[in-house]
XYZ file of N, CA and C in Angstrom:
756
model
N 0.835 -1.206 0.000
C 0.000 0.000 0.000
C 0.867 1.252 0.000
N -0.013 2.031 -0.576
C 1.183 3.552 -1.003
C 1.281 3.940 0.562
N 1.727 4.928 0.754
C 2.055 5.887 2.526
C 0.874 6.955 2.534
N 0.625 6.990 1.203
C -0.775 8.294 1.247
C -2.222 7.349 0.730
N -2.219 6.051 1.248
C -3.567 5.454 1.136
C -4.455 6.501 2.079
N -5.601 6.454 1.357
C -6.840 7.215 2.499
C -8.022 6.115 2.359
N -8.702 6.710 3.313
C -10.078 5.891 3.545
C -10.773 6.464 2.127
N -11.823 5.501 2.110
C -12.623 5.828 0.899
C -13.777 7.059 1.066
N -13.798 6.527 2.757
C -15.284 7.561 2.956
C -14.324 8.889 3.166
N -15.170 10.007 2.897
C -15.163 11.061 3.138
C -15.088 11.671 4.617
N -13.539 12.033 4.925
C -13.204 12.505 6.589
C -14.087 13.760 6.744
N -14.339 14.294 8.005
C -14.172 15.696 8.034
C -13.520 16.267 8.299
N -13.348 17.713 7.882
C -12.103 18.485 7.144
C -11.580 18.927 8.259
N -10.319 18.758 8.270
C -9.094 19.527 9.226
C -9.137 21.186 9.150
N -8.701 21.236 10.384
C -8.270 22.817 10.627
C -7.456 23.317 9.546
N -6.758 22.476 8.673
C -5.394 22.860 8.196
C -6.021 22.516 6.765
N -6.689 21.578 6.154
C -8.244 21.643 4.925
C -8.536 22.851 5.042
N -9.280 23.539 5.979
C -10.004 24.789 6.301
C -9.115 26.191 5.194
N -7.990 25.892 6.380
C -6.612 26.967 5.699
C -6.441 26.845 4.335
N -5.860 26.038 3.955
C -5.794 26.001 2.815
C -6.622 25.582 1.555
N -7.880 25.448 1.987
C -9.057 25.355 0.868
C -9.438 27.173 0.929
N -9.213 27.696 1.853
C -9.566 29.460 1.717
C -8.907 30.186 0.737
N -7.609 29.747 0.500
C -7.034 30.271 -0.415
C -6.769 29.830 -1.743
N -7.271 28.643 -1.877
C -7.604 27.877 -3.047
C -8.419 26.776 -3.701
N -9.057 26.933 -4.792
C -10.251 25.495 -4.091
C -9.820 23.898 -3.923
N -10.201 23.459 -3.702
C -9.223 21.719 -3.315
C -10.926 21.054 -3.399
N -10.539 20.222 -4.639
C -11.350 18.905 -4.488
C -11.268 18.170 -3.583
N -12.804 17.205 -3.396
C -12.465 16.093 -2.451
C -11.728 15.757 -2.157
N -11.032 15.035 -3.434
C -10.112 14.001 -3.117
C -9.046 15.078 -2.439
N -8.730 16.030 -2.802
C -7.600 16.792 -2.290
C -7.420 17.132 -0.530
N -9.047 17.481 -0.339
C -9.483 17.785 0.969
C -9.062 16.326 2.063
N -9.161 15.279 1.782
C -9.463 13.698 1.966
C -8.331 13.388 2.549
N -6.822 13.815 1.245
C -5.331 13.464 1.349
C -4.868 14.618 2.793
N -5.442 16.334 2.497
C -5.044 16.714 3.749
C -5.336 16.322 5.247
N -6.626 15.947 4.941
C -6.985 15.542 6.498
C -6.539 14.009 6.684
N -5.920 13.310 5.997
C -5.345 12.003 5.989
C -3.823 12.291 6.388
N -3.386 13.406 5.980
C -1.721 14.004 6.354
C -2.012 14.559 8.182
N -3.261 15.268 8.086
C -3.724 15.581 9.587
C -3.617 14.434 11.158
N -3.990 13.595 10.391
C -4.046 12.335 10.993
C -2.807 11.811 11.631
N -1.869 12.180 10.987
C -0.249 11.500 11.358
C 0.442 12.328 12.384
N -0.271 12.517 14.055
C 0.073 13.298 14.705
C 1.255 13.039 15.876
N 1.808 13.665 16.133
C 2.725 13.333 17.039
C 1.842 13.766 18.143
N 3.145 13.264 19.236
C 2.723 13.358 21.107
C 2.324 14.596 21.026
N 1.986 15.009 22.024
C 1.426 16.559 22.351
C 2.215 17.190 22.782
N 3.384 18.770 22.531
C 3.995 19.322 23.287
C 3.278 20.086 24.170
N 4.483 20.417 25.590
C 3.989 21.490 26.075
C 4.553 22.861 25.835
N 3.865 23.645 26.675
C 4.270 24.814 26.606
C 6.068 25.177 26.436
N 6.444 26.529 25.986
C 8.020 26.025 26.231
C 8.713 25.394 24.982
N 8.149 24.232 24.775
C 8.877 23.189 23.876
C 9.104 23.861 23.033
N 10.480 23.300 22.028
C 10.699 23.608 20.770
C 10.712 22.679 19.542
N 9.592 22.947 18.918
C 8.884 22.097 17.467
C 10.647 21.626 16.835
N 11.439 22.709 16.635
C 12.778 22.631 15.988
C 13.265 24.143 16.648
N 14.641 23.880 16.399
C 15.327 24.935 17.069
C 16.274 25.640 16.078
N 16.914 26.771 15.863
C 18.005 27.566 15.387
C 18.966 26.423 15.174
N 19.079 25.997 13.803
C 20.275 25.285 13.452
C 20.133 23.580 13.211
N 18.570 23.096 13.540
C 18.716 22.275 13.371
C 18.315 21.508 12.008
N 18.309 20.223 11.591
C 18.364 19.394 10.322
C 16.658 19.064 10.274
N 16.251 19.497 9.124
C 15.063 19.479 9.150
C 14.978 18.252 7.525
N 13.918 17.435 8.166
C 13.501 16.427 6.771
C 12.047 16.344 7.120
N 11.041 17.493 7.319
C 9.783 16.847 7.748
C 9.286 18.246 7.471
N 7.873 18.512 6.980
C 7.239 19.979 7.389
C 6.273 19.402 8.783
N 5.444 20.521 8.915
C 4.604 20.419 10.429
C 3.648 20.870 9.805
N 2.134 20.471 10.333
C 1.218 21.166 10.829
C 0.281 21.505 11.919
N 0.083 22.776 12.094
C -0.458 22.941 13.330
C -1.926 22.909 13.798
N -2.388 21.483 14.061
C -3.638 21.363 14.226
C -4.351 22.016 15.504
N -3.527 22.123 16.748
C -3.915 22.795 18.045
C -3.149 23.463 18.596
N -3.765 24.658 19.327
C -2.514 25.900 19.821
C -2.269 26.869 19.130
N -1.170 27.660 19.907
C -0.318 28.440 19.284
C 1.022 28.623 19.397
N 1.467 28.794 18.299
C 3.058 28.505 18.303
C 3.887 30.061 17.493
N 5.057 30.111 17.341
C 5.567 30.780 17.198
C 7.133 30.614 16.791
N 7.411 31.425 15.663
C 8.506 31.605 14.803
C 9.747 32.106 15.763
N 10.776 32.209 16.095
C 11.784 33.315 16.807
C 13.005 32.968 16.383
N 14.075 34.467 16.639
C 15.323 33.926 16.369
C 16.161 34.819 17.657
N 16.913 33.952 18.202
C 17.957 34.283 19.286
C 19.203 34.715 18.781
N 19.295 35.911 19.930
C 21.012 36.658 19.679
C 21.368 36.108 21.010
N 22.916 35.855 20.486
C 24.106 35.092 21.180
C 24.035 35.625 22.813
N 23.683 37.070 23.062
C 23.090 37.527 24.257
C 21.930 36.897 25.193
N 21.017 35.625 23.871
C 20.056 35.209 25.042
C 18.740 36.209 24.576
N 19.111 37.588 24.045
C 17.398 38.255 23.605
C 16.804 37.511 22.384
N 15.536 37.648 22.409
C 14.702 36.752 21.775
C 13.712 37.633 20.878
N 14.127 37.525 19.501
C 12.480 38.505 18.893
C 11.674 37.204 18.130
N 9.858 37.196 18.486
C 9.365 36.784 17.907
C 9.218 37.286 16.231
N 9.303 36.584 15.385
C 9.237 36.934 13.954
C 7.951 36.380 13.466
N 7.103 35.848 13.856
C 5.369 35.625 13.682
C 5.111 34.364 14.379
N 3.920 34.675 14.105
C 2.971 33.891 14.831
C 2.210 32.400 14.440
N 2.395 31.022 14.941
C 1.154 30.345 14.124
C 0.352 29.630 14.948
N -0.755 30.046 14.120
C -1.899 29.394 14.587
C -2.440 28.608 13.745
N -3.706 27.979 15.113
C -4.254 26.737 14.232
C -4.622 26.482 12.938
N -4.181 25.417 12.097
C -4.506 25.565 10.743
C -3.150 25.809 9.943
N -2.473 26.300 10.690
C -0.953 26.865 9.873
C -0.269 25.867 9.452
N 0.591 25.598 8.585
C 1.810 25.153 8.032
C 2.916 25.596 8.562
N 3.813 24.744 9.425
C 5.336 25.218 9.466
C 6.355 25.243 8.691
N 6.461 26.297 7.703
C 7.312 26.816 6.622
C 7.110 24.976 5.726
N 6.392 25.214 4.635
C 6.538 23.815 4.161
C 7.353 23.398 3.159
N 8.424 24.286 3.016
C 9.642 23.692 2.161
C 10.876 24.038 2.709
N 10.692 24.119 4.048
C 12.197 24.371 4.696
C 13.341 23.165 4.373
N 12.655 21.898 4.372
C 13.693 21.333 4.345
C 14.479 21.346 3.265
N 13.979 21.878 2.137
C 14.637 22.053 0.902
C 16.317 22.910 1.383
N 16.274 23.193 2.405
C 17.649 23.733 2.830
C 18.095 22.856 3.715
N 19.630 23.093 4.009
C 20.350 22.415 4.704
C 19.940 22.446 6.210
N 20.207 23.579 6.777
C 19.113 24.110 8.117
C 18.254 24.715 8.593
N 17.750 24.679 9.409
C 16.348 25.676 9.964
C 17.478 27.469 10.597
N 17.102 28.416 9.982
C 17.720 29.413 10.427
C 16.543 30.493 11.267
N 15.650 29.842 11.699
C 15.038 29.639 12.948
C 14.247 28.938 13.940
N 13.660 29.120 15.017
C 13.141 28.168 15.764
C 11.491 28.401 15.971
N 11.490 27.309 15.988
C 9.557 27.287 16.753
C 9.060 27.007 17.705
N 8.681 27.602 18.561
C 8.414 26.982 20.074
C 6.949 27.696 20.488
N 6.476 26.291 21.365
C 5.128 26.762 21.397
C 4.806 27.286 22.705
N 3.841 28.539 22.045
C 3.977 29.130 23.336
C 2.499 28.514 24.092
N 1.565 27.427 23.703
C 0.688 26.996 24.725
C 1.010 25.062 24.631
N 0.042 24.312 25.078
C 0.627 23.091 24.382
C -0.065 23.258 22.832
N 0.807 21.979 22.198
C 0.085 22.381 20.631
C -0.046 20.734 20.358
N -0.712 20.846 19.317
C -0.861 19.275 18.875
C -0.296 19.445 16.930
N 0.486 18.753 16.687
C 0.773 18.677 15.344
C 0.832 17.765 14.411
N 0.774 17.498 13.357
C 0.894 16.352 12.514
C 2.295 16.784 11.492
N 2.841 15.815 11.393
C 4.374 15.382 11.004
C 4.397 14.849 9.412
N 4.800 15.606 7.927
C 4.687 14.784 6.961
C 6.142 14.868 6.799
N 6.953 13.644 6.386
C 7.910 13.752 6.068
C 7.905 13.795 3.922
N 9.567 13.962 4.047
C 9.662 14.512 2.994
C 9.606 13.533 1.457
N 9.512 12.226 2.178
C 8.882 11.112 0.924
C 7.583 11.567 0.768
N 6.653 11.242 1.649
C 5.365 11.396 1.548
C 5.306 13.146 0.804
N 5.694 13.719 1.524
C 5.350 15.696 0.460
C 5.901 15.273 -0.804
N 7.059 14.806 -1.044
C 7.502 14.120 -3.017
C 5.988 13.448 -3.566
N 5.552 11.996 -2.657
C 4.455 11.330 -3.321
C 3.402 12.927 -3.459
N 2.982 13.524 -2.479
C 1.575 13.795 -2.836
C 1.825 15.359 -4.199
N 2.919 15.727 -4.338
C 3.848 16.794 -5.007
C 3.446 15.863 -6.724
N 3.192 14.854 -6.658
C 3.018 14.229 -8.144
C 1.569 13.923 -8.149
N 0.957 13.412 -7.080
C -0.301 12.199 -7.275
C -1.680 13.573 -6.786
N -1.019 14.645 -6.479
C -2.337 15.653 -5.530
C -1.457 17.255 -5.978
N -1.393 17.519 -7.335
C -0.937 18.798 -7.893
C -1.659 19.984 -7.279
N -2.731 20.252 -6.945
C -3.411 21.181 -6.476
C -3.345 21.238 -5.177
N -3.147 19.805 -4.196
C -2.380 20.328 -2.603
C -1.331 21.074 -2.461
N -0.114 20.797 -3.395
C 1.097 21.382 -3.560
C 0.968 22.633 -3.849
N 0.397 23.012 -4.937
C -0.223 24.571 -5.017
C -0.890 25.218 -4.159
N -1.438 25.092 -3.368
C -2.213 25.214 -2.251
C -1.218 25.289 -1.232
N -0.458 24.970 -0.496
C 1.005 25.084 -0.383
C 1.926 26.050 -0.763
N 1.765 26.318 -1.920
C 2.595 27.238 -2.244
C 2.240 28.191 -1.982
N 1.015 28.448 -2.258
C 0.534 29.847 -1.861
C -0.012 30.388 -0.457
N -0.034 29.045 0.261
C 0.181 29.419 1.845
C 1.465 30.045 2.305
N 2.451 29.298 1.448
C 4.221 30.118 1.835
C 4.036 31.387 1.104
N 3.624 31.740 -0.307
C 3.702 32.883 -0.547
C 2.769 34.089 0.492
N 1.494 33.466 1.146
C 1.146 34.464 2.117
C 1.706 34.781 3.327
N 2.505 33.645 3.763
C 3.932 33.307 5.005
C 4.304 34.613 4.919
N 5.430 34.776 3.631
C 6.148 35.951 3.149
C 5.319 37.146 3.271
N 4.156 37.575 3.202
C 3.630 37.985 2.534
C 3.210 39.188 4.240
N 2.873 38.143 5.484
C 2.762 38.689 6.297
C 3.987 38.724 7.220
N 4.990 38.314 6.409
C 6.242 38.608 6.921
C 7.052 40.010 6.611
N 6.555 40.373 5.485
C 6.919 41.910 5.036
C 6.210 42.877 5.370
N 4.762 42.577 6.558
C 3.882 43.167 7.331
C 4.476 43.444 8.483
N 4.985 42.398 8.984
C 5.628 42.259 10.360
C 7.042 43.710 10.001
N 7.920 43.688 8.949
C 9.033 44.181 9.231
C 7.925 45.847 8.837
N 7.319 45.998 8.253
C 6.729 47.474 8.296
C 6.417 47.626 9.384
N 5.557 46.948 10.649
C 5.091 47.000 11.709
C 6.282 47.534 12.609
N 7.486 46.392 12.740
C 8.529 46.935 13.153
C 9.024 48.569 12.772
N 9.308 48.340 12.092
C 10.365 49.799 11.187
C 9.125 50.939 11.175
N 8.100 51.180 10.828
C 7.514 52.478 10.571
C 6.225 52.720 11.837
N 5.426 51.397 12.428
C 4.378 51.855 12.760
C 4.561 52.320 14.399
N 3.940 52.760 14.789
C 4.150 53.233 16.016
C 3.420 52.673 16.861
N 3.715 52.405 18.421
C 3.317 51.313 19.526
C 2.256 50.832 19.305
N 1.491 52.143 19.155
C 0.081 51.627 19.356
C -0.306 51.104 17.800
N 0.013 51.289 17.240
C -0.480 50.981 15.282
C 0.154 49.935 15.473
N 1.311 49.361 16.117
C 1.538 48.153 15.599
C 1.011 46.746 16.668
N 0.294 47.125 17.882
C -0.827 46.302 18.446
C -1.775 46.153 17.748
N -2.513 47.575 17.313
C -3.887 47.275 16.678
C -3.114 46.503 14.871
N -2.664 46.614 14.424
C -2.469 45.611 13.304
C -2.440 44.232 13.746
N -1.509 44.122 14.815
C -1.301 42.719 14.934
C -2.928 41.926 15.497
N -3.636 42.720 16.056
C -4.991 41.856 16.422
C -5.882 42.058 15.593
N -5.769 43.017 14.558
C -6.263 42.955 13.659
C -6.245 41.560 12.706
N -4.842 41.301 12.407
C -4.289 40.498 11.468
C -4.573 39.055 12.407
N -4.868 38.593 13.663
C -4.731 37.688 14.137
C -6.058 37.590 13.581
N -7.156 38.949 13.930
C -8.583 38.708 14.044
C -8.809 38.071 12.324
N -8.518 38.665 11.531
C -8.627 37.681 10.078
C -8.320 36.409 9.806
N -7.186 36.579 10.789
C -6.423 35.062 10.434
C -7.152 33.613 10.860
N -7.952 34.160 11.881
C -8.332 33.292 13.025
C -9.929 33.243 12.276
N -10.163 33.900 11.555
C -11.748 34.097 11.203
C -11.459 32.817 9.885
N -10.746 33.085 9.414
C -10.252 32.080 8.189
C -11.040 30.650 8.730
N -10.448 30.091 9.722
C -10.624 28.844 9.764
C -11.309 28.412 11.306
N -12.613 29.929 11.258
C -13.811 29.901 12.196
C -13.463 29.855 13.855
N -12.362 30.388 13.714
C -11.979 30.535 15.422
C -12.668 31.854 15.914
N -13.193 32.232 15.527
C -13.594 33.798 15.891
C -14.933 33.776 16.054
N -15.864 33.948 17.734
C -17.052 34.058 17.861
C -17.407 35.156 18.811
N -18.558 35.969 18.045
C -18.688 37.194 19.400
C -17.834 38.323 19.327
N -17.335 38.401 18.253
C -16.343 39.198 17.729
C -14.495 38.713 18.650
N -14.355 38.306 19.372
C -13.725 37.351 20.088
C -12.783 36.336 19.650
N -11.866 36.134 20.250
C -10.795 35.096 19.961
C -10.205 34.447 21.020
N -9.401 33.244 21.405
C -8.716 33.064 22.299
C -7.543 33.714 22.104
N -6.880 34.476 23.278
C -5.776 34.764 22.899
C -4.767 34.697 24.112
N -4.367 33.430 23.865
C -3.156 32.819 24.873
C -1.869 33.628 24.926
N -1.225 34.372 24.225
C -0.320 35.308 24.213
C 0.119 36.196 25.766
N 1.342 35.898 26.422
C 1.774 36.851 27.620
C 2.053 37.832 27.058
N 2.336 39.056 27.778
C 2.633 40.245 27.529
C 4.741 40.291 27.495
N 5.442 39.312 27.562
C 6.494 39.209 27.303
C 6.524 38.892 25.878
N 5.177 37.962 25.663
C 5.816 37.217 24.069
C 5.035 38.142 23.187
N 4.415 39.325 23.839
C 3.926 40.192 22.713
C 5.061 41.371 22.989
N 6.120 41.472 23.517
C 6.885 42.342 23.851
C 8.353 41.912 22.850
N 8.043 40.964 23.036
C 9.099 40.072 22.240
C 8.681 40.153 20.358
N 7.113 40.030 20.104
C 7.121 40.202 18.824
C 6.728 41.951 18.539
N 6.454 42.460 19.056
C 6.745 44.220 19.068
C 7.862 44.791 18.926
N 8.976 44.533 19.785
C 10.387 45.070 19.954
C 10.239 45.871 21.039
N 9.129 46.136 21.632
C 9.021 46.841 22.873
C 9.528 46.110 24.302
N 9.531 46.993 24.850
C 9.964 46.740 26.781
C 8.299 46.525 27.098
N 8.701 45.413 28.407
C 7.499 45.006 28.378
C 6.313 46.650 29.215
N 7.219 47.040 29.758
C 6.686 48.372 30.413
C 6.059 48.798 29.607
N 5.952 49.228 27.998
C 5.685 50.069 27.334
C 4.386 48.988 26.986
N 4.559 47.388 26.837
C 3.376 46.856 26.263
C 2.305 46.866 26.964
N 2.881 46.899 28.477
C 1.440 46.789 29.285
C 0.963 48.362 29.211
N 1.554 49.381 28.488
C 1.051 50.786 28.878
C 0.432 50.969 27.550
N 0.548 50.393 26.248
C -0.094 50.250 24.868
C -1.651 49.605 25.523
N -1.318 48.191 25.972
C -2.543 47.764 26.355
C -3.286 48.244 27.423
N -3.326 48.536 28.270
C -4.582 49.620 29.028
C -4.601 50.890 28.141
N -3.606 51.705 27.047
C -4.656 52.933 26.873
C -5.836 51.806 25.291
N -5.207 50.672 24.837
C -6.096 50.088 24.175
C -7.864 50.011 25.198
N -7.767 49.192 26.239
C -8.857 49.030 26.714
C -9.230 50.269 27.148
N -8.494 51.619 27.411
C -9.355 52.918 27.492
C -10.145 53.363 26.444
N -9.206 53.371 25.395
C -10.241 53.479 24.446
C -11.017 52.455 23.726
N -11.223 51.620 24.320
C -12.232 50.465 24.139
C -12.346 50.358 22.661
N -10.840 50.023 22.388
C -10.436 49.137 20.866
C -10.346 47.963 21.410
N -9.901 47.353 22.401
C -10.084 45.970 22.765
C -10.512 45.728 23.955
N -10.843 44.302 24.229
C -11.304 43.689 25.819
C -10.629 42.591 25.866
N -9.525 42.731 26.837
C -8.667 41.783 27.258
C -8.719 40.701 28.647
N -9.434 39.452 28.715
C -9.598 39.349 30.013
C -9.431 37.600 30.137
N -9.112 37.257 30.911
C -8.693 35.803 30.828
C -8.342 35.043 29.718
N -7.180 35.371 29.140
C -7.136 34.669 27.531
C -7.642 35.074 26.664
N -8.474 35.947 26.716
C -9.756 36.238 25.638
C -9.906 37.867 25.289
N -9.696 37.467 23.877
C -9.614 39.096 23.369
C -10.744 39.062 22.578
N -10.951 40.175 22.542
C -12.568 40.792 22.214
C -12.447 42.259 21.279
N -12.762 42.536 20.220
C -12.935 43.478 19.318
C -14.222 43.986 19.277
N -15.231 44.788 20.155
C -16.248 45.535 20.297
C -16.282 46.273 18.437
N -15.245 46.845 17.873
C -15.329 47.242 16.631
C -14.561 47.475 15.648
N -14.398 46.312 14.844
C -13.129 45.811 14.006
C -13.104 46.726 13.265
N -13.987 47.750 12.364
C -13.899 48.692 11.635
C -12.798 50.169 12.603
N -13.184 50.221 13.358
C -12.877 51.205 14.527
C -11.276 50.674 14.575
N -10.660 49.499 15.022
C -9.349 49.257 15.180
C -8.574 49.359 13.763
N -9.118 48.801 12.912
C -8.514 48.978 11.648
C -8.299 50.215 11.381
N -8.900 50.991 11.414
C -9.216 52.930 11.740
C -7.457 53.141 12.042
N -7.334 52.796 13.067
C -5.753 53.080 14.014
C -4.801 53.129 13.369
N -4.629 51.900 12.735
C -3.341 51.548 11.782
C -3.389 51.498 10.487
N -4.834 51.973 9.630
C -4.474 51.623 8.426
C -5.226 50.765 7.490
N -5.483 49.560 8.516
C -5.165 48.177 8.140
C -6.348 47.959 6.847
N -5.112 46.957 6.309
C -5.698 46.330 4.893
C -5.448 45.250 4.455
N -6.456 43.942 4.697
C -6.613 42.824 4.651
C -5.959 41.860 3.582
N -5.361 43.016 2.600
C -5.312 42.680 1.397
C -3.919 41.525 1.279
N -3.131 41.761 1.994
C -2.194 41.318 2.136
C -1.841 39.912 2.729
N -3.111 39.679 3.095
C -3.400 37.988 4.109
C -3.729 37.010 2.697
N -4.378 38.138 1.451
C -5.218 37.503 0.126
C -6.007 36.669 0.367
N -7.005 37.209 1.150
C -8.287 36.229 1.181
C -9.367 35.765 0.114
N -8.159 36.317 -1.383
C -9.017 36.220 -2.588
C -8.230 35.346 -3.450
N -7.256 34.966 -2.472
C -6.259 34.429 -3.787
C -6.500 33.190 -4.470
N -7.817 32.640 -4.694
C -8.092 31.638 -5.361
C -8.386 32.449 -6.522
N -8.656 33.835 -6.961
C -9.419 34.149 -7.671
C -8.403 34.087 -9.004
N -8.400 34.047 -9.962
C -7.543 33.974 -11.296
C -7.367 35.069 -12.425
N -8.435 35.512 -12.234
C -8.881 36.537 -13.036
C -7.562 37.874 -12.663
């Protein structure tokens, strides 16, 4: 039997189906093979853990069926900047291994649950499932895509513009693949590891976030962030969705 046999009946669709049928359409059968790749999960990390680390030998992509996890790269000092964010549904960079090493790390910042394809199986389904692979691709091209968001965020926007983008951009991201109810999200994130993907001192993040809840752009309260008025936060920074391409199936 091949390594990408699936059941005949029809699964229901993975978090990570979800993701990547948004940005492109995927037949059954296509939908069937992802949530059959879903299936191949490893142990559960905890918090802390690192998926892979700075430097190490990678022959496998990831996906992230539960949690949230996160991109970073360490200076020889021990400081730490987050470089993005992933959440459920995400792909961990899915052609890294095409390089020799990982030239950064992933560690999750709640526990996460993931599924493991190695790099025979991504060759088989790269011939036998052409439109997963594409689908793929253009999840890495949106990778990049909110990775050149992140360095504007850094470099031009200011404290507060670059909170309200980032919950902005979570709030889309997370709507993608129906995490978002009540205008609401979970949002497991400390105020170190949002200090860490800001570039701010954490002093300054906790002083961004209360004048946020003064002006009741957000509601922050046990894990749980809350957008009373997504039009209103977008207002702050700018923001323009366009860049996540929540259209990019379109061809035309």
């Amino acid at each position: 039997m091949s390594s990408l046999d699936i059941p005949h009946a029809a699964m229901k669709d993975s978090i990570t189906t979800l993701n990547l049928a948004a940005h492109w359409p995927l037949g059954r059968p296509d939908r069937d093979m992802i949530n059959a790749l879903a299936c191949r999960t490893l142990p559960p990390l905890r918090t802390g853990t690192d998926l892979f680390a700075q430097g190490d030998r990678l022959t496998s992509i990831f996906l992230l069926l539960e949690g949230w996890a996160a991109r970073y790269k360490m200076l020889e000092d021990g400081r730490r900047q987050i470089v993005s964010l992933l959440l459920p549904g995400d792909l961990c960079d899915p052609f890294c291994f095409l390089l020799h090493r990982a030239d950064h790390g992933v560690t999750a910042l709640t526990p996460i649950k993931v599924a493991e394809v190695g790099r025979n199986q991504f060759e088989e389904i790269a011939l036998s499932h052409p439109e997963v692979t594409r689908a793929m691709w253009i999840n890495a091209l949106i990778t990049a895509s909110i990775q050149r968001e992140w360095c504007v965020n850094l470099g031009r926007r200011t404290a507060l513009e670059r909170f309200s983008h980032l919950f902005c951009e979570l709030y889309h991201r997370l709507l993608t693949v129906g995490l978002v109810s009540g205008g609401g999200f979970h949002f497991p994130v400390t105020q170190l590891e949002l200090a860490d993907a800001t570039g701010l001192t954490m002093v300054h993040t906790n002083r961004i976030l209360q004048e946020m809840r003064r002006q009741r752009l957000i509601e922050l309260h046990r894990r749980h962030l809350v957008v009373p008025d997504l039009a209103a936060l977008e207002r702050v920074c700018a923001f323009d969705p366009y860049y996540l391409h929540p259209a990019a199936q379109e061809t035309s």
